[in-house]
Structures are given as C-alpha cells and as structure tokens.
Amino acid sequence: MRDLSSLTSTDFDAVVGSDFQVGDDGTAPVGIRLREVLVGPEQPGRRRPFSLRFSGPAAPVLDSVSHRLHHAQLGELEIFLVPIAAEPEGLVYEAVFT
C-alpha cells in the first residue's frame, strides 16, 4: 500500500479522469472517478495541501471513513472519503490532504 505522506497533488493531476475501485472488507467494489485536484496555498516547511474530488454512483453511498482504493497506476491507497454533494448522475466525494 502506498504511503500517503509521500504523495502530492502532482501525483493525482496525472490521473484526473481515471477510475479508482473502492473495496472494503470483501464487499463488491464500487467505481469512482477522479474529477479534479484542488490545490491550497503554500505552507513553508510542509507539503502543499490539496483535495481530491471524485464522482461516484448514487448507490451505494460510501460512508465517511477510510476506504481502500485501487488504481491501475497508483496502486493501493487508504483514503478518507466524505460525500459532499449529490448530483443527478450520482455523488461527489472529497479527500483532503494537509
């Protein structure tokens, strides 16, 4: 599993528009798509904060907990996802990195 502290917004910029599979504890995987990377202000001596926005299906709704995500290029990641909006096509999830 990848160490999240080593990842930056640039790592995710390269895969915007691609799909991640969310699979926890043997449940059927749910596909979500990385739709955008939002970058925060510089913080001297620290990694620049950023957030990821994903589009997912209307159901099932993913709980606000850490989920195991798999991506073909990035591998396995454990990311805390929060549903932040409902759209006609499904739900929007966000993950924040500080």
Short mmCIF file of C-alpha atoms in Angstrom, two decimals:
data_model
loop_
_atom_site.label_atom_id
_atom_site.label_comp_id
_atom_site.label_asym_id
_atom_site.label_seq_id
_atom_site.Cartn_x
_atom_site.Cartn_y
_atom_site.Cartn_z
CA MET A 1 0.00 0.00 0.00
CA ARG A 2 1.30 3.48 -0.88
CA ASP A 3 2.39 5.88 1.87
CA LEU A 4 0.06 8.87 1.52
CA SER A 5 2.57 11.24 3.10
CA SER A 6 4.80 10.84 0.04
CA LEU A 7 2.09 11.80 -2.46
CA THR A 8 1.47 15.31 -3.76
CA SER A 9 -1.18 16.96 -5.90
CA THR A 10 1.05 16.35 -8.94
CA ASP A 11 0.76 12.58 -8.47
CA PHE A 12 -3.01 12.87 -8.76
CA ASP A 13 -3.02 15.52 -11.53
CA ALA A 14 -1.56 12.84 -13.78
CA VAL A 15 -4.61 10.59 -13.27
CA VAL A 16 -7.53 13.07 -13.34
CA GLY A 17 -10.38 11.49 -15.28
CA SER A 18 -9.38 7.93 -14.45
CA ASP A 19 -11.19 5.35 -12.35
CA PHE A 20 -10.47 4.02 -8.88
CA GLN A 21 -12.03 0.91 -7.38
CA VAL A 22 -13.20 1.16 -3.78
CA GLY A 23 -13.34 -2.18 -1.99
CA ASP A 24 -13.60 -2.68 1.74
CA ASP A 25 -13.79 -5.90 3.75
CA GLY A 26 -14.80 -8.19 0.90
CA THR A 27 -17.71 -6.04 -0.33
CA ALA A 28 -18.32 -5.64 -4.06
CA PRO A 29 -16.02 -2.92 -5.46
CA VAL A 30 -17.51 0.48 -6.28
CA GLY A 31 -16.04 2.53 -9.12
CA ILE A 32 -15.37 6.22 -8.58
CA ARG A 33 -13.70 8.66 -11.00
CA LEU A 34 -11.20 11.35 -10.03
CA ARG A 35 -12.73 14.53 -11.40
CA GLU A 36 -10.42 17.25 -10.08
CA VAL A 37 -7.50 18.14 -7.85
CA LEU A 38 -7.75 21.37 -5.87
CA VAL A 39 -4.51 22.86 -4.53
CA GLY A 40 -4.29 25.03 -1.40
CA PRO A 41 -1.84 27.79 -0.51
CA GLU A 42 1.86 27.10 0.08
CA GLN A 43 2.85 26.33 3.66
CA PRO A 44 6.57 26.79 4.36
CA GLY A 45 8.22 23.58 5.51
CA ARG A 46 5.15 21.43 4.79
CA ARG A 47 3.59 19.62 1.88
CA ARG A 48 1.25 21.88 -0.06
CA PRO A 49 -2.32 20.94 0.97
CA PHE A 50 -4.68 19.62 -1.68
CA SER A 51 -8.01 17.91 -2.03
CA LEU A 52 -9.37 15.36 -4.46
CA ARG A 53 -12.92 15.31 -5.80
CA PHE A 54 -14.39 12.05 -7.07
CA SER A 55 -17.64 11.25 -8.87
CA GLY A 56 -19.41 8.08 -7.78
CA PRO A 57 -22.72 6.32 -8.31
CA ALA A 58 -25.87 7.32 -6.42
CA ALA A 59 -25.83 3.95 -4.67
CA PRO A 60 -24.28 2.54 -2.69
CA VAL A 61 -23.32 5.62 -0.67
CA LEU A 62 -19.81 5.30 0.72
CA ASP A 63 -19.57 6.15 4.43
CA SER A 64 -17.29 8.91 5.74
CA VAL A 65 -14.44 6.59 6.69
CA SER A 66 -11.10 5.46 5.32
CA HIS A 67 -11.57 3.31 2.23
CA ARG A 68 -9.13 1.11 0.37
CA LEU A 69 -8.83 2.39 -3.20
CA HIS A 70 -7.08 0.67 -6.07
CA HIS A 71 -5.80 2.50 -9.13
CA ALA A 72 -4.00 0.92 -12.08
CA GLN A 73 -1.14 3.45 -11.94
CA LEU A 74 -1.05 4.50 -8.26
CA GLY A 75 -1.71 1.07 -6.75
CA GLU A 76 -3.43 0.58 -3.37
CA LEU A 77 -4.28 3.63 -1.27
CA GLU A 78 -6.13 4.04 2.03
CA ILE A 79 -8.02 7.35 1.76
CA PHE A 80 -10.64 9.01 3.97
CA LEU A 81 -13.57 9.91 1.71
CA VAL A 82 -16.51 12.15 2.58
CA PRO A 83 -19.66 12.55 0.45
CA ILE A 84 -20.03 16.30 -0.11
CA ALA A 85 -22.75 16.68 -2.75
CA ALA A 86 -25.47 14.87 -4.64
CA GLU A 87 -25.83 15.42 -8.37
CA PRO A 88 -28.29 13.96 -10.86
CA GLU A 89 -25.59 11.48 -12.01
CA GLY A 90 -24.57 10.40 -8.50
CA LEU A 91 -22.49 11.58 -5.55
CA VAL A 92 -19.38 13.71 -5.19
CA TYR A 93 -16.75 12.62 -2.67
CA GLU A 94 -13.81 14.59 -1.31
CA ALA A 95 -10.49 13.61 0.26
CA VAL A 96 -8.33 16.29 1.91
CA PHE A 97 -4.54 16.07 2.27
CA THR A 98 -2.72 18.51 4.56
#
